XYZ file of C-alpha atoms in Angstrom:
739
model
C 0.000 0.000 0.000
C 2.768 2.448 0.931
C 4.290 2.155 -2.551
C 0.960 2.802 -4.285
C 0.202 5.791 -2.068
C 3.753 7.083 -2.555
C 3.188 7.113 -6.310
C -0.215 8.721 -5.836
C 1.312 11.464 -3.687
C 4.044 12.213 -6.237
C 1.519 12.171 -9.082
C -0.771 14.594 -7.227
C 2.160 16.883 -6.442
C 3.382 16.841 -10.040
C -0.068 17.015 -11.712
C -1.491 19.462 -9.210
C -3.423 21.443 -11.832
C -5.417 18.353 -12.863
C -6.059 17.303 -9.253
C -7.111 20.787 -8.140
C -9.379 21.209 -11.151
C -11.009 17.832 -10.447
C -11.869 18.718 -6.835
C -13.032 22.231 -7.695
C -15.276 20.806 -10.430
C -16.638 18.219 -7.994
C -17.365 20.941 -5.419
C -19.102 23.060 -8.064
C -21.137 20.069 -9.238
C -22.247 19.293 -5.674
C -23.132 22.946 -5.128
C -25.186 23.144 -8.324
C -26.927 19.891 -7.431
C -27.762 21.144 -3.952
C -29.005 24.511 -5.245
C -31.183 22.931 -7.927
C -32.522 20.062 -5.848
C -36.203 20.181 -4.947
C -37.074 20.726 -1.325
C -36.758 17.510 0.642
C -40.068 15.766 1.096
C -41.381 14.297 4.302
C -39.113 11.851 6.080
C -40.781 8.924 7.794
C -39.359 8.174 11.223
C -40.135 4.496 11.619
C -38.903 2.096 14.277
C -39.398 -1.371 12.765
C -40.071 -4.134 15.229
C -41.478 -1.983 18.040
C -45.008 -2.182 19.400
C -45.446 1.589 19.233
C -44.635 1.564 15.501
C -46.976 -1.378 14.888
C -49.802 0.488 16.636
C -49.023 3.637 14.668
C -49.202 1.717 11.382
C -52.507 0.182 12.471
C -53.919 3.654 13.172
C -52.904 4.768 9.673
C -54.701 1.742 8.206
C -57.878 1.660 10.323
C -58.370 5.432 10.848
C -57.661 6.913 7.395
C -57.517 10.676 7.282
C -56.912 10.970 11.022
C -53.414 12.478 10.446
C -51.859 10.218 13.042
C -48.407 11.523 12.166
C -49.472 15.177 12.099
C -47.977 17.856 14.295
C -49.763 18.934 17.446
C -49.819 22.229 19.254
C -51.103 22.782 22.747
C -52.095 26.321 23.726
C -52.258 26.615 27.515
C -54.102 29.519 29.167
C -53.831 30.712 32.772
C -56.263 33.223 34.286
C -55.000 36.322 36.123
C -54.739 36.085 39.916
C -58.175 35.887 41.538
C -59.922 34.958 38.294
C -60.944 31.687 36.675
C -60.908 30.502 33.095
C -64.652 29.899 33.369
C -65.311 33.613 33.866
C -67.277 35.008 30.941
C -64.567 37.426 29.799
C -61.774 34.841 29.898
C -64.005 32.239 28.269
C -64.683 34.615 25.391
C -60.936 35.165 24.869
C -60.324 31.411 24.701
C -63.180 30.777 22.311
C -61.945 33.572 20.068
C -58.508 31.938 20.051
C -60.029 28.559 19.162
C -61.947 30.143 16.303
C -58.816 31.935 15.098
C -56.782 28.713 15.131
C -59.453 26.741 13.254
C -59.008 28.801 10.101
C -55.577 27.465 9.130
C -55.278 25.493 5.871
C -53.064 22.847 7.517
C -55.214 22.526 10.646
C -57.090 19.235 10.991
C -59.029 20.026 14.168
C -59.004 22.205 17.278
C -60.514 21.137 20.611
C -62.773 23.341 22.705
C -61.555 23.356 26.341
C -65.078 23.859 27.653
C -66.499 20.843 25.840
C -63.610 18.377 26.034
C -62.566 18.577 29.678
C -59.775 21.033 29.007
C -60.268 23.150 32.161
C -58.413 22.325 35.376
C -60.330 21.348 38.491
C -59.625 24.653 40.204
C -60.627 26.537 37.037
C -57.406 28.565 36.759
C -55.845 26.790 33.742
C -57.295 25.631 30.405
C -55.834 24.264 27.194
C -56.776 23.653 23.600
C -55.116 21.093 21.339
C -54.455 21.881 17.675
C -53.910 18.927 15.334
C -52.300 19.480 11.936
C -52.406 17.499 8.708
C -48.617 17.441 8.321
C -45.645 16.726 10.612
C -43.819 19.387 12.596
C -40.888 19.625 10.156
C -43.279 19.941 7.171
C -45.418 22.631 8.759
C -45.453 25.916 6.853
C -44.050 28.971 8.606
C -47.416 30.646 8.097
C -49.058 27.973 10.268
C -46.490 28.485 13.029
C -46.941 32.237 12.761
C -50.719 31.835 13.031
C -50.317 29.660 16.140
C -47.977 32.139 17.809
C -50.098 35.084 16.667
C -53.265 33.638 18.214
C -51.403 33.062 21.483
C -50.058 36.608 21.430
C -53.565 38.038 20.913
C -54.773 36.145 23.987
C -51.788 37.472 25.974
C -52.639 41.002 24.939
C -56.147 40.379 26.251
C -54.739 39.717 29.738
C -54.188 35.939 29.960
C -50.945 34.043 30.495
C -50.535 31.931 27.348
C -47.836 29.402 26.434
C -47.473 26.919 23.550
C -46.312 23.292 23.757
C -46.182 20.332 21.403
C -44.120 19.706 18.290
C -45.858 22.290 16.100
C -43.100 24.769 16.956
C -40.424 22.213 16.064
C -37.984 23.813 13.665
C -35.352 22.340 11.361
C -32.319 21.716 13.588
C -29.355 24.020 13.204
C -26.040 24.370 14.978
C -25.643 28.131 14.997
C -22.048 29.276 15.386
C -20.682 25.923 16.583
C -18.755 25.212 13.374
C -17.441 28.788 13.234
C -16.133 28.523 16.790
C -14.510 25.175 16.035
C -12.887 26.430 12.834
C -11.620 29.550 14.639
C -9.989 27.506 17.393
C -8.651 25.064 14.786
C -7.003 27.927 12.916
C -5.239 29.175 16.059
C -4.058 25.677 17.023
C -2.813 24.935 13.501
C -0.881 28.204 13.313
C 0.782 27.417 16.647
C 1.499 23.850 15.548
C 2.988 24.703 12.155
C 4.253 28.219 12.855
C 2.914 29.163 9.419
C -0.363 30.622 8.208
C -0.058 28.838 4.867
C 0.626 25.401 6.322
C -2.149 25.945 8.876
C -4.614 26.962 6.194
C -4.296 23.769 4.151
C -6.054 21.399 6.588
C -8.829 23.951 7.038
C -9.261 24.535 3.304
C -9.275 20.857 2.365
C -11.634 19.977 5.232
C -14.083 22.685 4.134
C -13.906 21.479 0.507
C -14.566 17.901 1.608
C -17.493 18.924 3.795
C -18.839 21.115 0.988
C -18.822 18.201 -1.460
C -20.282 15.779 1.082
C -23.028 18.037 2.395
C -23.822 19.370 -1.091
C -24.315 15.826 -2.348
C -26.434 14.926 0.679
C -28.618 17.985 0.098
C -28.977 17.178 -3.600
C -30.058 13.605 -2.811
C -32.093 14.378 0.318
C -35.442 14.242 -1.450
C -34.645 11.083 -3.412
C -33.224 9.167 -0.448
C -35.594 10.685 2.155
C -32.722 11.947 4.286
C -33.529 13.717 7.533
C -32.617 17.384 8.030
C -30.167 16.406 10.785
C -28.090 14.297 8.381
C -26.122 17.281 6.965
C -25.367 18.412 10.542
C -23.869 15.045 11.453
C -21.932 14.916 8.175
C -20.607 18.442 8.766
C -19.482 17.678 12.316
C -17.766 14.395 11.438
C -16.426 15.687 8.125
C -14.787 18.725 9.717
C -13.308 16.574 12.473
C -11.672 13.936 10.308
C -10.947 16.273 7.393
C -8.791 18.537 9.552
C -7.165 15.543 11.263
C -6.206 13.714 8.067
C -4.811 16.764 6.291
C -2.950 17.712 9.471
C -1.279 14.277 9.558
C -0.117 14.473 5.918
C 1.146 18.077 6.086
C 3.003 17.350 9.326
C 4.722 14.313 7.809
C 5.579 16.305 4.675
C 7.364 18.934 6.762
C 9.196 16.204 8.667
C 10.368 14.648 5.387
C 11.601 18.068 4.223
C 13.522 18.363 7.473
C 15.304 15.110 6.550
C 16.636 16.880 3.444
C 14.378 15.374 0.788
C 13.205 17.164 -2.327
C 9.636 18.472 -2.199
C 8.079 16.012 -4.642
C 9.808 13.122 -2.912
C 8.701 14.457 0.491
C 5.092 14.658 -0.718
C 5.231 11.083 -1.998
C 6.706 9.776 1.255
C 4.217 11.755 3.351
C 1.298 10.195 1.493
C 2.964 6.767 1.509
C 3.446 6.756 5.299
C 1.019 9.169 6.978
C -1.413 8.511 4.120
C -1.423 4.803 4.962
C -2.365 5.682 8.531
C -5.095 7.976 7.176
C -6.555 5.172 5.038
C -6.845 2.761 7.949
C -8.036 5.435 10.378
C -10.708 6.380 7.844
C -11.748 2.755 7.488
C -12.357 2.496 11.240
C -14.572 5.598 11.138
C -16.506 4.241 8.152
C -16.997 0.915 9.934
C -18.288 2.710 13.035
C -20.757 4.855 11.070
C -22.031 2.201 8.665
C -22.336 -0.144 11.651
C -25.218 1.998 12.911
C -27.351 -0.154 10.612
C -27.257 -2.743 13.414
C -29.770 -0.618 15.350
C -32.333 -1.158 12.553
C -33.664 2.385 12.604
C -33.748 3.358 8.897
C -33.215 7.055 9.569
C -30.152 6.356 11.730
C -28.768 3.985 9.087
C -29.082 6.639 6.374
C -27.416 9.221 8.600
C -24.509 6.863 9.285
C -24.004 5.978 5.628
C -24.153 9.639 4.559
C -21.601 10.650 7.207
C -19.392 7.687 6.242
C -19.412 8.877 2.628
C -18.229 12.306 3.804
C -15.394 10.608 5.721
C -14.394 8.669 2.594
C -14.228 11.956 0.688
C -11.994 13.395 3.434
C -9.615 10.430 3.071
C -9.302 10.793 -0.713
C -8.802 14.549 -0.400
C -5.988 14.030 2.122
C -4.278 11.635 -0.317
C -4.649 13.777 -3.450
C -5.623 17.402 -2.918
C -3.289 17.977 0.048
C -0.118 17.003 -1.883
C -1.401 19.036 -4.850
C -1.734 22.132 -2.648
C 1.710 21.442 -1.209
C 2.964 21.590 -4.792
C 1.380 25.001 -5.243
C 2.805 26.240 -1.928
C 6.372 25.359 -2.881
C 9.002 26.726 -0.507
C 6.435 28.655 1.513
C 5.737 25.455 3.472
C 8.972 24.953 5.368
C 10.525 21.921 7.037
C 9.602 21.102 10.610
C 11.196 23.567 12.991
C 12.726 25.836 10.361
C 10.066 28.516 10.578
C 9.172 28.329 14.223
C 10.244 26.650 17.396
C 6.719 26.666 18.806
C 5.575 23.647 20.787
C 9.001 22.060 20.868
C 9.788 22.602 17.188
C 13.304 22.074 15.898
C 15.652 25.016 15.929
C 16.378 26.807 12.706
C 18.960 25.500 10.270
C 22.162 27.360 9.639
C 23.196 26.280 6.146
C 23.589 22.533 6.329
C 24.395 22.584 10.044
C 21.740 22.174 12.714
C 22.076 23.796 16.073
C 21.789 21.529 19.117
C 18.113 21.060 19.818
C 16.331 20.556 23.093
C 14.048 17.506 23.194
C 10.483 18.545 22.511
C 7.687 18.102 25.006
C 6.498 14.853 23.414
C 9.989 13.361 23.798
C 10.298 14.464 27.419
C 6.843 13.127 28.315
C 7.387 9.759 26.601
C 10.784 9.393 28.312
C 9.107 9.988 31.670
C 6.381 7.418 30.958
C 8.928 4.828 29.827
C 10.798 5.325 33.120
C 7.613 5.161 35.271
C 5.165 2.983 33.283
C 3.477 1.289 36.259
C 2.715 4.543 38.083
C 1.383 6.245 34.932
C -0.715 3.186 33.991
C -2.262 2.859 37.440
C -2.994 6.584 37.669
C -4.649 6.621 34.229
C -6.743 3.484 34.749
C -7.835 4.423 38.289
C -8.703 7.970 37.194
C -10.834 6.832 34.258
C -12.349 4.069 36.382
C -13.442 6.608 38.972
C -14.950 8.810 36.252
C -16.824 5.782 34.883
C -18.527 4.901 38.200
C -21.653 7.066 37.591
C -22.247 5.167 34.326
C -23.550 2.272 36.457
C -26.591 4.466 37.241
C -27.259 5.334 33.586
C -30.945 5.887 32.781
C -31.920 6.301 29.141
C -34.779 8.300 27.678
C -35.649 10.832 25.001
C -36.042 14.553 25.702
C -39.476 16.164 25.841
C -40.683 19.687 26.561
C -39.904 19.131 30.246
C -36.186 19.108 29.435
C -36.338 22.452 27.613
C -34.885 25.591 29.241
C -37.354 27.470 31.424
C -37.004 30.460 29.109
C -38.858 28.642 26.305
C -42.616 28.736 25.817
C -42.645 24.932 25.392
C -41.215 24.429 28.878
C -43.556 26.994 30.437
C -46.539 25.289 28.747
C -45.318 21.955 30.131
C -45.108 23.418 33.649
C -48.556 24.996 33.399
C -50.083 21.667 32.326
C -48.363 19.937 35.248
C -49.674 22.594 37.607
C -53.265 22.436 36.380
C -53.759 18.805 35.406
C -50.771 16.837 36.702
C -47.490 15.934 34.962
C -49.001 12.916 33.189
C -51.118 15.161 30.957
C -47.891 16.132 29.144
C -47.471 12.580 27.856
C -50.770 10.713 27.402
C -50.628 7.146 26.155
C -52.673 5.951 23.189
C -53.913 2.372 23.475
C -55.031 0.796 20.193
C -57.321 -2.231 20.486
C -57.507 -4.384 17.356
C -60.618 -6.544 17.839
C -60.988 -7.583 14.206
C -60.613 -11.226 15.164
C -62.987 -10.993 18.121
C -66.663 -12.003 18.159
C -67.658 -9.106 20.436
C -65.412 -6.055 19.877
C -67.443 -3.782 22.171
C -66.938 -6.119 25.129
C -63.201 -6.256 24.390
C -63.018 -2.443 24.332
C -64.799 -2.209 27.682
C -62.649 -4.879 29.306
C -59.488 -3.139 28.111
C -60.622 0.150 29.662
C -61.529 -1.541 32.943
C -58.206 -3.408 33.153
C -56.237 -0.213 32.521
C -58.201 1.693 35.188
C -57.174 -0.957 37.709
C -53.458 -0.301 37.148
C -51.328 1.942 39.356
C -50.223 5.409 38.210
C -53.372 5.997 36.112
C -55.196 9.322 36.468
C -57.749 9.103 33.672
C -58.933 6.698 30.962
C -61.123 8.013 28.159
C -63.957 5.880 26.747
C -62.999 3.741 23.759
C -63.365 5.541 20.410
C -64.004 2.940 17.675
C -63.442 3.435 13.958
C -66.244 3.343 11.393
C -65.910 -0.406 10.933
C -66.210 -0.904 14.693
C -63.337 -3.391 14.794
C -60.624 -1.086 16.178
C -60.716 1.520 18.933
C -58.382 3.990 20.612
C -58.246 4.636 24.351
C -56.325 7.573 25.801
C -54.629 6.930 29.146
C -53.273 9.760 31.295
C -50.507 8.656 33.681
C -49.998 10.231 37.080
C -46.237 10.615 36.518
C -44.340 12.752 34.021
C -43.553 11.230 30.596
C -39.838 10.608 31.236
C -40.308 8.952 34.634
C -39.661 5.306 35.482
C -43.242 5.048 36.798
C -44.664 5.945 33.371
C -42.415 3.375 31.730
C -43.667 0.777 34.227
C -47.248 1.743 33.372
C -46.601 1.161 29.654
C -45.242 -2.293 30.443
C -48.212 -2.912 32.759
C -50.723 -2.082 30.007
C -48.882 -4.378 27.614
C -48.912 -7.204 30.154
C -52.664 -6.748 30.621
C -53.069 -6.689 26.847
C -51.383 -10.072 26.513
C -53.965 -11.551 28.891
C -56.761 -10.024 26.817
C -55.212 -11.433 23.640
C -55.042 -14.891 25.185
C -58.732 -14.760 26.098
C -60.281 -12.932 23.136
C -57.726 -13.006 20.279
C -57.914 -9.210 20.202
C -54.606 -7.334 20.149
C -53.840 -4.453 22.536
C -51.031 -2.087 21.521
C -49.627 1.034 23.218
C -48.320 3.979 21.191
C -48.068 7.765 21.402
C -44.983 9.942 21.795
C -44.221 8.649 25.295
C -44.530 4.963 24.343
C -42.516 5.577 21.173
C -39.741 7.182 23.229
C -39.710 4.204 25.589
C -39.515 1.737 22.685
C -36.776 3.687 20.912
C -34.738 3.833 24.125
C -35.130 0.094 24.622
C -34.208 -0.648 21.011
C -31.082 1.501 21.202
C -30.144 -0.037 24.526
C -30.559 -3.574 23.139
C -28.466 -2.711 20.070
C -25.513 -1.262 22.013
C -23.744 -4.553 22.784
C -24.115 -6.022 19.241
C -22.947 -2.677 17.845
C -19.899 -2.666 20.115
C -19.041 -6.243 19.157
C -19.363 -5.469 15.444
C -17.467 -2.177 15.420
C -14.731 -3.058 17.887
C -14.391 -6.566 16.429
C -13.962 -5.408 12.816
C -11.622 -2.612 13.842
C -9.616 -5.084 15.956
C -9.094 -7.265 12.878
C -8.188 -4.209 10.811
C -5.628 -3.045 13.384
C -4.047 -6.513 13.481
C -3.321 -6.027 9.776
C -2.002 -2.494 10.361
C 0.250 -3.191 13.364
C 0.939 -6.904 12.741
C 0.360 -7.505 16.421
C -2.262 -9.043 18.686
C -1.671 -7.087 21.883
C -1.494 -3.574 20.373
C -5.008 -3.749 18.802
C -6.340 -5.370 21.978
C -4.888 -2.563 24.041
C -6.369 0.010 21.619
C -9.866 -1.493 21.911
C -9.775 -1.822 25.707
C -8.468 1.718 26.074
C -11.308 3.019 23.917
C -13.922 1.212 25.991
C -12.410 2.692 29.150
C -12.517 6.243 27.776
C -16.129 5.857 26.550
C -17.291 4.493 29.912
C -15.547 7.390 31.678
C -17.207 9.869 29.321
C -20.632 8.290 29.900
C -19.976 8.533 33.631
C -19.268 12.256 33.253
C -22.486 12.697 31.224
C -24.507 10.915 33.924
C -22.904 13.003 36.674
C -23.701 16.307 34.957
C -26.999 15.718 33.143
C -28.621 13.048 35.324
C -27.215 13.753 38.788
C -26.795 17.509 38.345
C -23.100 17.827 39.263
C -21.667 21.082 37.862
C -25.063 21.701 36.281
C -24.790 25.412 37.014
C -21.446 25.646 35.240
C -22.856 23.791 32.223
C -26.135 25.745 32.376
C -28.150 22.517 32.706
C -31.563 23.672 33.895
C -33.278 20.290 34.078
C -31.691 16.975 34.994
C -33.196 13.686 33.879
C -32.512 10.561 31.846
C -29.604 10.611 29.406
C -30.679 10.789 25.771
C -31.104 7.185 24.621
C -29.091 7.755 21.442
C -26.115 9.119 23.393
C -24.210 5.881 24.192
C -24.384 4.414 20.695
C -23.733 7.793 19.074
C -20.727 8.363 21.341
C -19.360 4.904 20.570
C -19.607 5.480 16.815
C -18.094 8.964 16.675
C -15.468 8.686 19.401
C -14.299 5.256 18.281
C -13.450 6.611 14.855
C -11.583 9.634 16.231
C -9.791 7.537 18.874
C -8.536 5.142 16.226
C -7.264 8.153 14.236
C -4.985 9.067 17.112
C -4.063 5.443 17.814
C -3.121 4.671 14.225
C -1.128 7.857 13.654
C 0.757 7.696 16.960
C 1.472 3.967 17.116
C 2.353 3.543 13.428
C 5.231 5.961 14.109
C 6.331 3.696 16.951
C 5.928 0.616 14.763
C 7.912 2.317 12.021
C 10.782 3.064 14.404
C 10.701 -0.472 15.818
C 10.841 -2.272 12.449
C 13.682 0.042 11.434
C 15.788 -1.295 14.291
C 15.066 0.744 17.435
C 14.517 -0.881 20.822
C 10.851 -0.991 21.934
C 11.233 1.691 24.624
C 13.153 3.967 22.287
C 10.542 3.401 19.559
C 7.868 4.699 21.959
C 9.891 7.876 22.497
C 10.492 8.264 18.756
C 6.784 7.893 18.045
C 5.996 10.650 20.517
C 8.759 12.899 19.215
C 7.197 12.875 15.757
C 3.513 12.381 16.544
C 2.622 13.819 19.963
C 2.386 17.419 18.825
C 0.165 16.553 15.858
C -2.135 14.298 17.894
C -2.344 16.953 20.619
C -3.278 19.609 18.067
C -5.888 17.329 16.469
C -7.425 16.511 19.858
C -7.555 20.162 20.947
C -9.284 21.050 17.680
C -11.865 18.298 18.142
C -12.515 19.279 21.751
C -13.045 22.865 20.623
C -15.424 21.815 17.824
C -17.538 19.682 20.141
C -17.408 22.152 23.046
C -18.986 24.763 20.797
C -22.227 22.755 21.042
C -22.281 22.975 24.865
C -23.552 26.540 24.640
C -26.701 25.440 22.798
C -30.033 26.058 24.489
C -31.193 22.608 23.315
C -30.442 20.076 26.055
C -29.905 17.299 23.505
C -27.280 19.284 21.552
C -25.659 20.416 24.807
C -25.393 16.799 25.983
C -23.902 15.607 22.688
C -21.352 18.433 22.692
C -20.280 17.788 26.278
C -20.183 14.007 25.875
C -18.064 14.050 22.718
C -15.710 16.752 24.044
C -15.051 14.955 27.330
C -14.662 11.604 25.518
C -12.002 13.013 23.181
C -10.276 14.630 26.181
C -10.144 11.312 28.061
C -9.158 9.243 25.041
C -6.502 11.515 23.553
C -4.776 12.753 26.699
C -5.279 9.893 29.168
C -5.538 6.763 27.014
C -3.383 7.559 23.951
C -0.871 9.869 25.665
C -0.464 8.015 28.976
C -1.914 4.501 29.064
C -0.741 3.495 25.566
C 2.975 4.338 26.020
C 2.934 2.868 29.541
C 1.497 -0.444 28.300
C 3.913 -0.594 25.350
C 6.855 0.139 27.651
C 5.805 -2.698 29.957
C 5.234 -5.166 27.122
C 8.492 -4.428 25.296
C 9.023 -6.695 22.300
C 5.975 -8.756 23.260
C 3.787 -5.845 22.124
C 4.773 -6.580 18.515
C 4.399 -10.354 18.711
C 2.339 -12.089 16.055
C 2.000 -15.864 15.587
C 4.045 -17.019 12.596
C 1.069 -18.744 10.978
C -0.964 -15.540 11.231
C 1.958 -13.483 9.922
C 2.002 -15.653 6.789
C -1.769 -15.338 6.275
C -2.142 -11.589 6.795
C -1.596 -9.278 3.818
C 1.429 -7.001 4.127
C 0.006 -3.482 3.803
C 3.356 -1.835 4.682
C 1.955 1.065 6.695
C 5.486 1.829 7.946
C 6.726 2.565 4.420
C 9.405 -0.142 4.487
C 9.104 -0.491 0.722
C 10.021 3.190 0.299
C 13.384 2.933 2.007
C 16.425 3.321 -0.198
C 19.880 1.926 0.432
C 20.983 5.376 1.593
C 18.127 5.423 4.111
C 19.280 2.094 5.528
C 22.872 3.257 5.814
C 21.773 6.467 7.572
C 19.658 4.469 10.017
C 22.489 2.018 10.704
C 24.845 4.902 11.462
C 22.247 6.557 13.722
C 21.684 3.298 15.622
C 25.445 2.770 15.977
C 25.826 6.259 17.475
C 22.915 5.584 19.860
């Protein structure tokens, strides 16, 4: 592989005009496609294999035209102090609002609080529900404006009015998160390279890669029914790996220049060595993202595949466009240390003589770890183990309006409903009774209602509402507890248990759905998929790393270290977002269950980034070892060349992810914090401390591989052994003799 990539790097450097034109044309094509693509149609969020989804599909079939998947808005009114919502003046305001809301073209129906039990027992709070014909993301802005306008008119009339439900749901956006990340990345790259030009290349190529990836996703969004969050995920991952991969190649190019090689030769060797690491690091990320298909949520699968395609683009750009840009830059990209001594860089050259240089920080740190491996290993493992302890109390769930900041109207509507009707009114359950196979459907409907009323944590059960055929009915159940509570989850399971008894006796089927039940089923599905996903991703990557490092223990150590850092990061997420530690510092207004997608999402994203650092850092050590250095010295050599680059890459990623912590959305805040802390743990504790300590303790055993396996495995030559000339070997022999 190294030889092929070496030739590719030299070709790209030499034929830079062709390569640059190709990528610019591809970017323009993606941009034109995105600009001319029709607006994305509705995306169906289905959870195959869950009871909630089965009930939802049954509603679509048996209650046609009911807009089961339509958006809902809940307008909550509170009377001024000393007044009631049943007072004539307040009642007139509410009825005017209901009439105003009923006129919308996308409105399916609006309930009257005074006819449907929408007034609290003490008479101070009332609500009306607005059902729409389309989903929240499809809703026209005019419909949202009409909803907010009607609420504002009622406020002007003297009532307290808030709006809940998903009708105000907007297309997700990340605000200035990418800008913050790119700004920090620019500063870190300038410090790392000591050059604006060299620092600009990783940023430019990453932006081009993301532009092509996201442009293509946008162009195909309607055809492939991609969700609006897919470009956000692709942007986040694409920026992360795009900057990393280009950073690795440019850094190696400057190191090759420092060895006295001509620029075209240096570009070829950079792509042949660092490029090999980029290829395998990219493969691990692709495996992690495509592996999301294991969860069997179509939307999540499409998101993973789209993001994986963006990563693949980043890999190819690092192998072709980066050396082409290095060709354009010429002598303005200088050898390592010649321009700047920042961050332990080499001192400037004086003709052909080099001044004595002080070991850089990576060398000094690795030397310390090699001398004290047991102490460093114990400190790292115990520290991460302590951070992982809260993960044992992990509770999973999906966010609702109760997790919104108190400054939002959705959260205030949620609190008003809890105050007037009880927290369970914010998450009613919909029970669907399919009595098509029963001789007496009406009796089945009545028995189902009676059995549900007998369960704990039930506040209200509405009478069964059958369809026109009379063979299927819906029953609305209001829990006593809030939607995200364990008690509500127990109630859902209790209704399903009672339904199984009814099925056994009558052959009728009882299913539970609704937003709350769907959230519970999604959480359970994601939780059940976590272990198979880990086995698939870590297992495939383990096999891949055996090929890269030609070792059994090094990949095993890489996988175990990753699991330790992810568990520690999950522990930190639980401590902050579930237990409330440092919640004030993080501006977490409402603690509760951790988002159910968080563990599997963290595994996928962080695993890919962690393997980036592992591959780039340890391949340098492997390269030094196969070229004749002792194992402990190879660890130091790997850090001398790779620690600064890995540190810069990790700082950039932490900055990118930390930019999301400032979001007002609790879900985005949690993702940002979780990914930032995971990269911090993995890069600086696992890769920078535990990895060198373990390798120092193992010595030559770290690179052991059974002879039979060595014969079977393909030789991918990540170390660039095939690129070494006779002069290189003589130089290395002389250097080893002096050492």
